[in-house]
JSON list of C-alpha atoms in Angstrom, two decimals:
[
{"chain": "A", "resi": 1352, "resn": "VAL", "atom": "CA", "xyz": [32.13, 6.94, 4.78]},
{"chain": "A", "resi": 1353, "resn": "ARG", "atom": "CA", "xyz": [31.29, 7.22, 1.10]},
{"chain": "A", "resi": 1354, "resn": "PHE", "atom": "CA", "xyz": [27.42, 8.41, 0.52]},
{"chain": "A", "resi": 1355, "resn": "ASP", "atom": "CA", "xyz": [26.13, 5.49, -2.86]},
{"chain": "A", "resi": 1356, "resn": "LYS", "atom": "CA", "xyz": [24.44, 8.70, -4.43]},
{"chain": "A", "resi": 1357, "resn": "VAL", "atom": "CA", "xyz": [23.75, 12.11, -3.45]},
{"chain": "A", "resi": 1358, "resn": "ARG", "atom": "CA", "xyz": [21.33, 14.22, -5.17]},
{"chain": "A", "resi": 1359, "resn": "SER", "atom": "CA", "xyz": [20.46, 17.86, -5.63]},
{"chain": "A", "resi": 1360, "resn": "LEU", "atom": "CA", "xyz": [17.31, 18.79, -7.49]},
{"chain": "A", "resi": 1361, "resn": "PRO", "atom": "CA", "xyz": [15.84, 22.35, -7.94]},
{"chain": "A", "resi": 1362, "resn": "ALA", "atom": "CA", "xyz": [14.28, 24.74, -5.40]},
{"chain": "A", "resi": 1363, "resn": "THR", "atom": "CA", "xyz": [10.35, 24.22, -5.18]},
{"chain": "A", "resi": 1364, "resn": "THR", "atom": "CA", "xyz": [8.87, 26.97, -3.07]},
{"chain": "A", "resi": 1365, "resn": "ASP", "atom": "CA", "xyz": [7.03, 30.37, -3.59]},
{"chain": "A", "resi": 1366, "resn": "GLU", "atom": "CA", "xyz": [10.52, 32.68, -4.48]},
{"chain": "A", "resi": 1367, "resn": "VAL", "atom": "CA", "xyz": [9.01, 36.02, -4.13]},
{"chain": "A", "resi": 1368, "resn": "LEU", "atom": "CA", "xyz": [6.38, 37.61, -2.00]},
{"chain": "A", "resi": 1369, "resn": "PRO", "atom": "CA", "xyz": [3.99, 39.83, -3.25]},
{"chain": "A", "resi": 1370, "resn": "GLU", "atom": "CA", "xyz": [3.12, 43.05, -1.56]},
{"chain": "A", "resi": 1371, "resn": "LEU", "atom": "CA", "xyz": [0.33, 43.12, 0.76]},
{"chain": "A", "resi": 1372, "resn": "GLY", "atom": "CA", "xyz": [-2.36, 45.97, 0.25]},
{"chain": "A", "resi": 1373, "resn": "GLY", "atom": "CA", "xyz": [-5.66, 46.88, 2.28]},
{"chain": "A", "resi": 1374, "resn": "ALA", "atom": "CA", "xyz": [-7.43, 44.56, 5.02]},
{"chain": "A", "resi": 1375, "resn": "PRO", "atom": "CA", "xyz": [-4.92, 41.33, 6.09]},
{"chain": "A", "resi": 1376, "resn": "SER", "atom": "CA", "xyz": [-5.28, 38.21, 4.43]},
{"chain": "A", "resi": 1377, "resn": "GLY", "atom": "CA", "xyz": [-8.35, 35.90, 6.59]},
{"chain": "A", "resi": 1378, "resn": "PHE", "atom": "CA", "xyz": [-7.63, 32.89, 7.62]},
{"chain": "A", "resi": 1379, "resn": "ALA", "atom": "CA", "xyz": [-10.29, 30.21, 9.95]},
{"chain": "A", "resi": 1380, "resn": "ALA", "atom": "CA", "xyz": [-9.51, 26.75, 12.01]},
{"chain": "A", "resi": 1381, "resn": "VAL", "atom": "CA", "xyz": [-11.02, 23.70, 11.55]},
{"chain": "A", "resi": 1382, "resn": "ALA", "atom": "CA", "xyz": [-11.00, 21.65, 14.82]},
{"chain": "A", "resi": 1383, "resn": "SER", "atom": "CA", "xyz": [-8.41, 18.61, 14.52]},
{"chain": "A", "resi": 1384, "resn": "LYS", "atom": "CA", "xyz": [-8.47, 15.10, 13.20]},
{"chain": "A", "resi": 1385, "resn": "GLY", "atom": "CA", "xyz": [-7.47, 12.65, 15.62]},
{"chain": "A", "resi": 1386, "resn": "GLY", "atom": "CA", "xyz": [-4.36, 11.11, 14.37]},
{"chain": "A", "resi": 1387, "resn": "GLY", "atom": "CA", "xyz": [-2.94, 6.88, 14.30]},
{"chain": "A", "resi": 1388, "resn": "ALA", "atom": "CA", "xyz": [-0.41, 5.27, 15.83]},
{"chain": "A", "resi": 1389, "resn": "GLY", "atom": "CA", "xyz": [0.59, 8.46, 17.95]},
{"chain": "A", "resi": 1390, "resn": "GLU", "atom": "CA", "xyz": [0.98, 10.77, 14.90]},
{"chain": "A", "resi": 1391, "resn": "GLU", "atom": "CA", "xyz": [-0.81, 14.30, 15.54]},
{"chain": "A", "resi": 1392, "resn": "THR", "atom": "CA", "xyz": [-3.22, 15.64, 12.27]},
{"chain": "A", "resi": 1393, "resn": "PHE", "atom": "CA", "xyz": [-5.30, 18.27, 11.87]},
{"chain": "A", "resi": 1394, "resn": "VAL", "atom": "CA", "xyz": [-6.86, 20.37, 9.32]},
{"chain": "A", "resi": 1395, "resn": "ALA", "atom": "CA", "xyz": [-5.51, 24.35, 8.67]},
{"chain": "A", "resi": 1396, "resn": "CYS", "atom": "CA", "xyz": [-7.96, 26.53, 6.66]},
{"chain": "A", "resi": 1397, "resn": "ILE", "atom": "CA", "xyz": [-5.68, 29.60, 4.94]},
{"chain": "A", "resi": 1398, "resn": "THR", "atom": "CA", "xyz": [-7.86, 32.10, 2.88]},
{"chain": "A", "resi": 1399, "resn": "LYS", "atom": "CA", "xyz": [-5.74, 34.62, 0.87]},
{"chain": "A", "resi": 1400, "resn": "GLN", "atom": "CA", "xyz": [-7.13, 38.10, -0.36]},
{"chain": "A", "resi": 1401, "resn": "MET", "atom": "CA", "xyz": [-6.27, 36.81, -4.34]},
{"chain": "A", "resi": 1402, "resn": "ARG", "atom": "CA", "xyz": [-6.11, 33.44, -6.00]},
{"chain": "A", "resi": 1403, "resn": "GLU", "atom": "CA", "xyz": [-2.56, 34.26, -7.38]},
{"chain": "A", "resi": 1404, "resn": "GLU", "atom": "CA", "xyz": [-1.46, 35.24, -3.91]},
{"chain": "A", "resi": 1405, "resn": "GLN", "atom": "CA", "xyz": [0.99, 32.95, -2.55]},
{"chain": "A", "resi": 1406, "resn": "ILE", "atom": "CA", "xyz": [0.70, 31.94, 0.96]},
{"chain": "A", "resi": 1407, "resn": "GLY", "atom": "CA", "xyz": [4.61, 32.66, 2.05]},
{"chain": "A", "resi": 1408, "resn": "TRP", "atom": "CA", "xyz": [5.75, 29.12, 2.79]},
{"chain": "A", "resi": 1409, "resn": "HIS", "atom": "CA", "xyz": [9.04, 26.94, 1.70]},
{"chain": "A", "resi": 1410, "resn": "LEU", "atom": "CA", "xyz": [7.97, 23.44, 0.26]},
{"chain": "A", "resi": 1411, "resn": "ASP", "atom": "CA", "xyz": [10.15, 20.22, -0.36]},
{"chain": "A", "resi": 1412, "resn": "LEU", "atom": "CA", "xyz": [8.45, 18.23, -2.52]},
{"chain": "A", "resi": 1413, "resn": "VAL", "atom": "CA", "xyz": [11.02, 15.73, -3.60]},
{"chain": "A", "resi": 1414, "resn": "ASP", "atom": "CA", "xyz": [8.82, 12.91, -1.96]},
{"chain": "A", "resi": 1415, "resn": "ASP", "atom": "CA", "xyz": [6.50, 12.20, -4.73]},
{"chain": "A", "resi": 1416, "resn": "ARG", "atom": "CA", "xyz": [3.46, 11.04, -1.69]},
{"chain": "A", "resi": 1417, "resn": "MET", "atom": "CA", "xyz": [2.96, 14.31, 0.64]},
{"chain": "A", "resi": 1418, "resn": "ILE", "atom": "CA", "xyz": [4.89, 17.71, 1.04]},
{"chain": "A", "resi": 1419, "resn": "PHE", "atom": "CA", "xyz": [7.66, 18.59, 3.59]},
{"chain": "A", "resi": 1420, "resn": "VAL", "atom": "CA", "xyz": [7.75, 21.96, 5.03]},
{"chain": "A", "resi": 1421, "resn": "CYS", "atom": "CA", "xyz": [10.25, 23.78, 5.54]},
{"chain": "A", "resi": 1422, "resn": "GLY", "atom": "CA", "xyz": [9.63, 27.00, 6.97]},
{"chain": "A", "resi": 1423, "resn": "GLU", "atom": "CA", "xyz": [8.54, 30.67, 6.12]},
{"chain": "A", "resi": 1424, "resn": "PHE", "atom": "CA", "xyz": [9.76, 33.35, 3.90]},
{"chain": "A", "resi": 1425, "resn": "GLU", "atom": "CA", "xyz": [10.71, 36.71, 5.60]},
{"chain": "A", "resi": 1426, "resn": "GLU", "atom": "CA", "xyz": [10.94, 39.00, 3.46]},
{"chain": "A", "resi": 1427, "resn": "ASP", "atom": "CA", "xyz": [11.13, 43.50, 4.35]},
{"chain": "A", "resi": 1428, "resn": "ASP", "atom": "CA", "xyz": [12.19, 42.39, 7.37]},
{"chain": "A", "resi": 1429, "resn": "GLY", "atom": "CA", "xyz": [9.04, 40.21, 8.43]},
{"chain": "A", "resi": 1430, "resn": "GLN", "atom": "CA", "xyz": [6.41, 43.30, 7.73]},
{"chain": "A", "resi": 1431, "resn": "VAL", "atom": "CA", "xyz": [4.77, 41.21, 4.73]},
{"chain": "A", "resi": 1432, "resn": "LEU", "atom": "CA", "xyz": [1.66, 39.49, 6.77]},
{"chain": "A", "resi": 1433, "resn": "THR", "atom": "CA", "xyz": [1.39, 36.36, 4.45]},
{"chain": "A", "resi": 1434, "resn": "PRO", "atom": "CA", "xyz": [-1.56, 34.51, 4.48]},
{"chain": "A", "resi": 1435, "resn": "LEU", "atom": "CA", "xyz": [0.65, 31.64, 6.49]},
{"chain": "A", "resi": 1436, "resn": "LYS", "atom": "CA", "xyz": [1.65, 34.28, 9.03]},
{"chain": "A", "resi": 1437, "resn": "ALA", "atom": "CA", "xyz": [-2.64, 35.28, 9.67]},
{"chain": "A", "resi": 1438, "resn": "TYR", "atom": "CA", "xyz": [-3.06, 31.63, 10.34]},
{"chain": "A", "resi": 1439, "resn": "ASN", "atom": "CA", "xyz": [-0.07, 31.07, 12.45]},
{"chain": "A", "resi": 1440, "resn": "ALA", "atom": "CA", "xyz": [-1.32, 34.21, 14.34]},
{"chain": "A", "resi": 1441, "resn": "SER", "atom": "CA", "xyz": [-5.07, 33.29, 14.73]},
{"chain": "A", "resi": 1442, "resn": "VAL", "atom": "CA", "xyz": [-4.92, 29.66, 16.38]},
{"chain": "A", "resi": 1443, "resn": "PRO", "atom": "CA", "xyz": [-3.40, 28.31, 19.30]},
{"chain": "A", "resi": 1444, "resn": "PRO", "atom": "CA", "xyz": [0.20, 27.41, 19.39]},
{"chain": "A", "resi": 1445, "resn": "GLY", "atom": "CA", "xyz": [-0.36, 23.59, 18.96]},
{"chain": "A", "resi": 1446, "resn": "ARG", "atom": "CA", "xyz": [-2.20, 24.42, 15.17]},
{"chain": "A", "resi": 1447, "resn": "ALA", "atom": "CA", "xyz": [0.24, 26.39, 13.67]},
{"chain": "A", "resi": 1448, "resn": "ILE", "atom": "CA", "xyz": [1.82, 25.13, 10.66]},
{"chain": "A", "resi": 1449, "resn": "ARG", "atom": "CA", "xyz": [5.70, 24.65, 11.52]},
{"chain": "A", "resi": 1450, "resn": "ALA", "atom": "CA", "xyz": [8.88, 23.91, 9.52]},
{"chain": "A", "resi": 1451, "resn": "GLY", "atom": "CA", "xyz": [9.07, 20.31, 9.47]},
{"chain": "A", "resi": 1452, "resn": "ASP", "atom": "CA", "xyz": [5.01, 19.46, 9.04]},
{"chain": "A", "resi": 1453, "resn": "TYR", "atom": "CA", "xyz": [4.15, 17.43, 6.69]},
{"chain": "A", "resi": 1454, "resn": "ILE", "atom": "CA", "xyz": [0.95, 18.63, 4.21]},
{"chain": "A", "resi": 1455, "resn": "LEU", "atom": "CA", "xyz": [-0.88, 15.07, 3.62]},
{"chain": "A", "resi": 1456, "resn": "GLU", "atom": "CA", "xyz": [-3.90, 16.31, 1.69]},
{"chain": "A", "resi": 1457, "resn": "VAL", "atom": "CA", "xyz": [-4.76, 19.65, 0.09]},
{"chain": "A", "resi": 1458, "resn": "ASP", "atom": "CA", "xyz": [-9.17, 20.26, -0.12]},
{"chain": "A", "resi": 1459, "resn": "GLY", "atom": "CA", "xyz": [-9.59, 16.63, 0.84]},
{"chain": "A", "resi": 1460, "resn": "GLU", "atom": "CA", "xyz": [-8.11, 15.19, -1.61]},
{"chain": "A", "resi": 1461, "resn": "ARG", "atom": "CA", "xyz": [-3.75, 13.46, -1.80]},
{"chain": "A", "resi": 1462, "resn": "GLY", "atom": "CA", "xyz": [-2.26, 12.71, -4.69]},
{"chain": "A", "resi": 1463, "resn": "PRO", "atom": "CA", "xyz": [1.22, 13.63, -5.94]},
{"chain": "A", "resi": 1464, "resn": "SER", "atom": "CA", "xyz": [3.52, 16.71, -3.98]},
{"chain": "A", "resi": 1465, "resn": "GLN", "atom": "CA", "xyz": [3.84, 18.64, -7.20]},
{"chain": "A", "resi": 1466, "resn": "ALA", "atom": "CA", "xyz": [-0.19, 18.30, -7.71]},
{"chain": "A", "resi": 1467, "resn": "LEU", "atom": "CA", "xyz": [-1.29, 18.95, -4.41]},
{"chain": "A", "resi": 1468, "resn": "SER", "atom": "CA", "xyz": [1.15, 21.92, -4.38]},
{"chain": "A", "resi": 1469, "resn": "VAL", "atom": "CA", "xyz": [0.01, 23.39, -7.89]},
{"chain": "A", "resi": 1470, "resn": "ALA", "atom": "CA", "xyz": [-3.42, 22.95, -5.79]},
{"chain": "A", "resi": 1471, "resn": "THR", "atom": "CA", "xyz": [-2.53, 25.32, -3.07]},
{"chain": "A", "resi": 1472, "resn": "ARG", "atom": "CA", "xyz": [-2.11, 28.30, -5.55]},
{"chain": "A", "resi": 1473, "resn": "ASN", "atom": "CA", "xyz": [-5.19, 28.06, -7.49]},
{"chain": "A", "resi": 1474, "resn": "LEU", "atom": "CA", "xyz": [-7.39, 27.89, -4.61]},
{"chain": "A", "resi": 1475, "resn": "ASP", "atom": "CA", "xyz": [-8.57, 31.12, -2.63]},
{"chain": "A", "resi": 1476, "resn": "ARG", "atom": "CA", "xyz": [-9.21, 28.98, 0.27]},
{"chain": "A", "resi": 1477, "resn": "VAL", "atom": "CA", "xyz": [-6.77, 26.44, 0.94]},
{"chain": "A", "resi": 1478, "resn": "GLU", "atom": "CA", "xyz": [-7.91, 23.44, 3.78]},
{"chain": "A", "resi": 1479, "resn": "VAL", "atom": "CA", "xyz": [-4.50, 21.47, 4.46]},
{"chain": "A", "resi": 1480, "resn": "LEU", "atom": "CA", "xyz": [-4.33, 17.97, 6.44]},
{"chain": "A", "resi": 1481, "resn": "VAL", "atom": "CA", "xyz": [-1.26, 19.06, 8.55]},
{"chain": "A", "resi": 1482, "resn": "GLN", "atom": "CA", "xyz": [0.53, 16.09, 10.09]},
{"chain": "A", "resi": 1483, "resn": "ARG", "atom": "CA", "xyz": [3.21, 16.76, 12.91]},
{"chain": "A", "resi": 1484, "resn": "PRO", "atom": "CA", "xyz": [6.62, 14.47, 12.30]},
{"chain": "A", "resi": 1485, "resn": "ARG", "atom": "CA", "xyz": [7.52, 11.46, 13.79]},
{"chain": "A", "resi": 1486, "resn": "LEU", "atom": "CA", "xyz": [11.04, 11.97, 14.59]},
{"chain": "A", "resi": 1487, "resn": "PHE", "atom": "CA", "xyz": [13.73, 9.56, 16.22]},
{"chain": "A", "resi": 1488, "resn": "THR", "atom": "CA", "xyz": [17.38, 9.47, 16.75]},
{"chain": "A", "resi": 1489, "resn": "ARG", "atom": "CA", "xyz": [19.84, 6.47, 16.01]},
{"chain": "A", "resi": 1490, "resn": "ARG", "atom": "CA", "xyz": [23.48, 6.38, 16.28]},
{"chain": "A", "resi": 1491, "resn": "ILE", "atom": "CA", "xyz": [24.85, 4.80, 13.04]},
{"chain": "A", "resi": 1492, "resn": "ARG", "atom": "CA", "xyz": [28.42, 3.63, 13.51]},
{"chain": "A", "resi": 1493, "resn": "LYS", "atom": "CA", "xyz": [30.74, 3.59, 10.31]},
{"chain": "A", "resi": 1494, "resn": "ASN", "atom": "CA", "xyz": [33.83, 1.42, 10.60]},
{"chain": "A", "resi": 1495, "resn": "LYS", "atom": "CA", "xyz": [34.82, 3.16, 7.29]},
{"chain": "A", "resi": 1496, "resn": "GLY", "atom": "CA", "xyz": [32.21, 1.61, 5.07]},
{"chain": "A", "resi": 1497, "resn": "SER", "atom": "CA", "xyz": [29.27, 2.54, 3.38]},
{"chain": "A", "resi": 1498, "resn": "LEU", "atom": "CA", "xyz": [25.86, 4.06, 5.07]},
{"chain": "A", "resi": 1499, "resn": "GLY", "atom": "CA", "xyz": [24.66, 2.61, 2.28]},
{"chain": "A", "resi": 1500, "resn": "LEU", "atom": "CA", "xyz": [21.86, 5.59, 0.97]},
{"chain": "A", "resi": 1501, "resn": "ASP", "atom": "CA", "xyz": [20.57, 7.15, -1.86]},
{"chain": "A", "resi": 1502, "resn": "LEU", "atom": "CA", "xyz": [19.82, 10.54, -0.58]},
{"chain": "A", "resi": 1503, "resn": "THR", "atom": "CA", "xyz": [18.21, 13.67, -2.59]},
{"chain": "A", "resi": 1504, "resn": "HIS", "atom": "CA", "xyz": [17.02, 17.26, -0.82]},
{"chain": "A", "resi": 1505, "resn": "ALA", "atom": "CA", "xyz": [15.60, 19.83, -2.51]},
{"chain": "A", "resi": 1506, "resn": "GLU", "atom": "CA", "xyz": [18.41, 23.78, -2.96]},
{"chain": "A", "resi": 1507, "resn": "GLY", "atom": "CA", "xyz": [16.99, 25.58, 0.13]},
{"chain": "A", "resi": 1508, "resn": "CYS", "atom": "CA", "xyz": [15.88, 23.34, 2.41]},
{"chain": "A", "resi": 1509, "resn": "THR", "atom": "CA", "xyz": [16.72, 21.48, 5.44]},
{"chain": "A", "resi": 1510, "resn": "SER", "atom": "CA", "xyz": [16.50, 17.58, 5.15]},
{"chain": "A", "resi": 1511, "resn": "LEU", "atom": "CA", "xyz": [18.11, 15.29, 3.63]},
{"chain": "A", "resi": 1512, "resn": "PHE", "atom": "CA", "xyz": [15.68, 12.83, 1.58]},
{"chain": "A", "resi": 1513, "resn": "ILE", "atom": "CA", "xyz": [16.28, 8.47, 1.49]},
{"chain": "A", "resi": 1514, "resn": "ARG", "atom": "CA", "xyz": [15.45, 7.80, -1.53]},
{"chain": "A", "resi": 1515, "resn": "SER", "atom": "CA", "xyz": [16.76, 4.19, -0.76]},
{"chain": "A", "resi": 1516, "resn": "ILE", "atom": "CA", "xyz": [18.26, 2.25, 1.37]},
{"chain": "A", "resi": 1517, "resn": "GLN", "atom": "CA", "xyz": [21.10, -0.45, 0.70]},
{"chain": "A", "resi": 1518, "resn": "GLU", "atom": "CA", "xyz": [23.41, -2.49, 2.21]},
{"chain": "A", "resi": 1519, "resn": "GLY", "atom": "CA", "xyz": [25.65, -0.18, 4.70]},
{"chain": "A", "resi": 1520, "resn": "ALA", "atom": "CA", "xyz": [26.08, 1.26, 8.29]},
{"chain": "A", "resi": 1521, "resn": "VAL", "atom": "CA", "xyz": [21.89, 2.12, 8.21]},
{"chain": "A", "resi": 1522, "resn": "ARG", "atom": "CA", "xyz": [20.69, -0.98, 7.51]},
{"chain": "A", "resi": 1523, "resn": "ARG", "atom": "CA", "xyz": [22.85, -2.26, 10.56]},
{"chain": "A", "resi": 1524, "resn": "CYS", "atom": "CA", "xyz": [22.65, 0.01, 12.93]},
{"chain": "A", "resi": 1525, "resn": "ALA", "atom": "CA", "xyz": [19.01, 0.79, 12.57]},
{"chain": "A", "resi": 1526, "resn": "PRO", "atom": "CA", "xyz": [16.71, -1.24, 10.54]},
{"chain": "A", "resi": 1527, "resn": "GLU", "atom": "CA", "xyz": [13.96, 0.28, 11.01]},
{"chain": "A", "resi": 1528, "resn": "VAL", "atom": "CA", "xyz": [14.82, 3.39, 9.18]},
{"chain": "A", "resi": 1529, "resn": "GLN", "atom": "CA", "xyz": [12.71, 3.61, 6.29]},
{"chain": "A", "resi": 1530, "resn": "THR", "atom": "CA", "xyz": [13.29, 4.83, 2.33]},
{"chain": "A", "resi": 1531, "resn": "GLY", "atom": "CA", "xyz": [10.74, 8.01, 2.33]},
{"chain": "A", "resi": 1532, "resn": "ASP", "atom": "CA", "xyz": [12.52, 9.40, 5.86]},
{"chain": "A", "resi": 1533, "resn": "ARG", "atom": "CA", "xyz": [14.35, 12.47, 6.07]},
{"chain": "A", "resi": 1534, "resn": "ILE", "atom": "CA", "xyz": [17.20, 13.55, 7.88]},
{"chain": "A", "resi": 1535, "resn": "VAL", "atom": "CA", "xyz": [17.38, 16.50, 9.15]},
{"chain": "A", "resi": 1536, "resn": "ALA", "atom": "CA", "xyz": [19.82, 16.65, 11.95]},
{"chain": "A", "resi": 1537, "resn": "VAL", "atom": "CA", "xyz": [22.76, 15.58, 13.49]},
{"chain": "A", "resi": 1538, "resn": "ASP", "atom": "CA", "xyz": [24.30, 15.56, 16.41]},
{"chain": "A", "resi": 1539, "resn": "GLY", "atom": "CA", "xyz": [21.53, 17.07, 17.50]},
{"chain": "A", "resi": 1540, "resn": "VAL", "atom": "CA", "xyz": [22.14, 20.46, 15.04]},
{"chain": "A", "resi": 1541, "resn": "ALA", "atom": "CA", "xyz": [20.23, 21.02, 11.69]},
{"chain": "A", "resi": 1542, "resn": "GLY", "atom": "CA", "xyz": [21.01, 23.31, 9.03]},
{"chain": "A", "resi": 1543, "resn": "SER", "atom": "CA", "xyz": [21.04, 23.04, 4.96]},
{"chain": "A", "resi": 1544, "resn": "PRO", "atom": "CA", "xyz": [21.31, 19.93, 3.78]},
{"chain": "A", "resi": 1545, "resn": "GLU", "atom": "CA", "xyz": [25.03, 20.40, 2.92]},
{"chain": "A", "resi": 1546, "resn": "MET", "atom": "CA", "xyz": [25.66, 21.22, 6.74]},
{"chain": "A", "resi": 1547, "resn": "LEU", "atom": "CA", "xyz": [23.96, 18.20, 7.29]},
{"chain": "A", "resi": 1548, "resn": "LEU", "atom": "CA", "xyz": [26.20, 15.86, 4.62]},
{"chain": "A", "resi": 1549, "resn": "ASP", "atom": "CA", "xyz": [29.06, 17.80, 6.06]},
{"chain": "A", "resi": 1550, "resn": "ALA", "atom": "CA", "xyz": [28.68, 16.86, 10.03]},
{"chain": "A", "resi": 1551, "resn": "ILE", "atom": "CA", "xyz": [28.11, 12.63, 8.77]},
{"chain": "A", "resi": 1552, "resn": "LEU", "atom": "CA", "xyz": [31.51, 13.40, 7.07]},
{"chain": "A", "resi": 1553, "resn": "ALA", "atom": "CA", "xyz": [33.07, 14.36, 9.62]},
{"chain": "A", "resi": 1554, "resn": "SER", "atom": "CA", "xyz": [31.79, 11.73, 12.90]},
{"chain": "A", "resi": 1555, "resn": "ASP", "atom": "CA", "xyz": [32.49, 8.47, 12.93]},
{"chain": "A", "resi": 1556, "resn": "GLU", "atom": "CA", "xyz": [29.45, 8.01, 15.15]},
{"chain": "A", "resi": 1557, "resn": "PRO", "atom": "CA", "xyz": [26.98, 10.02, 14.28]},
{"chain": "A", "resi": 1558, "resn": "GLU", "atom": "CA", "xyz": [23.55, 10.30, 15.73]},
{"chain": "A", "resi": 1559, "resn": "LEU", "atom": "CA", "xyz": [21.16, 11.08, 13.10]},
{"chain": "A", "resi": 1560, "resn": "GLU", "atom": "CA", "xyz": [17.71, 12.47, 13.86]},
{"chain": "A", "resi": 1561, "resn": "PHE", "atom": "CA", "xyz": [14.93, 11.58, 10.95]},
{"chain": "A", "resi": 1562, "resn": "SER", "atom": "CA", "xyz": [11.91, 12.67, 10.44]},
{"chain": "A", "resi": 1563, "resn": "ARG", "atom": "CA", "xyz": [8.97, 10.49, 9.42]},
{"chain": "A", "resi": 1564, "resn": "GLY", "atom": "CA", "xyz": [5.30, 11.35, 7.57]},
{"chain": "A", "resi": 1565, "resn": "GLY", "atom": "CA", "xyz": [2.63, 10.17, 6.15]}
]
């Protein structure tokens, strides 16, 4: 199998956590909003001690429409209490921000993902509209042909973003897959973009798990 295009973009994430002193960062939970078409959305409010304090999440901004949450940063053996950790510890598990979630709005506003990310850095109290991913799996029979995908990914993240779809195995076997979807696992195994690509190449009929937001 060949991929039409695979691109790697620079990391788009907080890279260094500050050392926190004094009282833990504040947090607040806001009542959830109902989502449409079965997806779950809710508002999360994260309070920083200082505006320049990093929230402690790893973000993927390759999709210009929304932010994809890759996960949390672990530093100092997990002893640093970041604003994200403080928020997650304060709410029920169903309202915690998880790896794989999407951020659709910041402070009630939508916009390009880069602008949303900048907004989270410039606010003391960060209010985000979070959406759980819509996940589905499809078996792709390559038949020694192209997948027909233009893929990209952010360094250090955990998915392959579909920039465009041409004629090929994915369009033939899974016509419901859309531009903007992400491949997040292959044959039930998640991992780095490189691991996902290797797993797809190693299988004649890989089962791909797709994630969709928005």
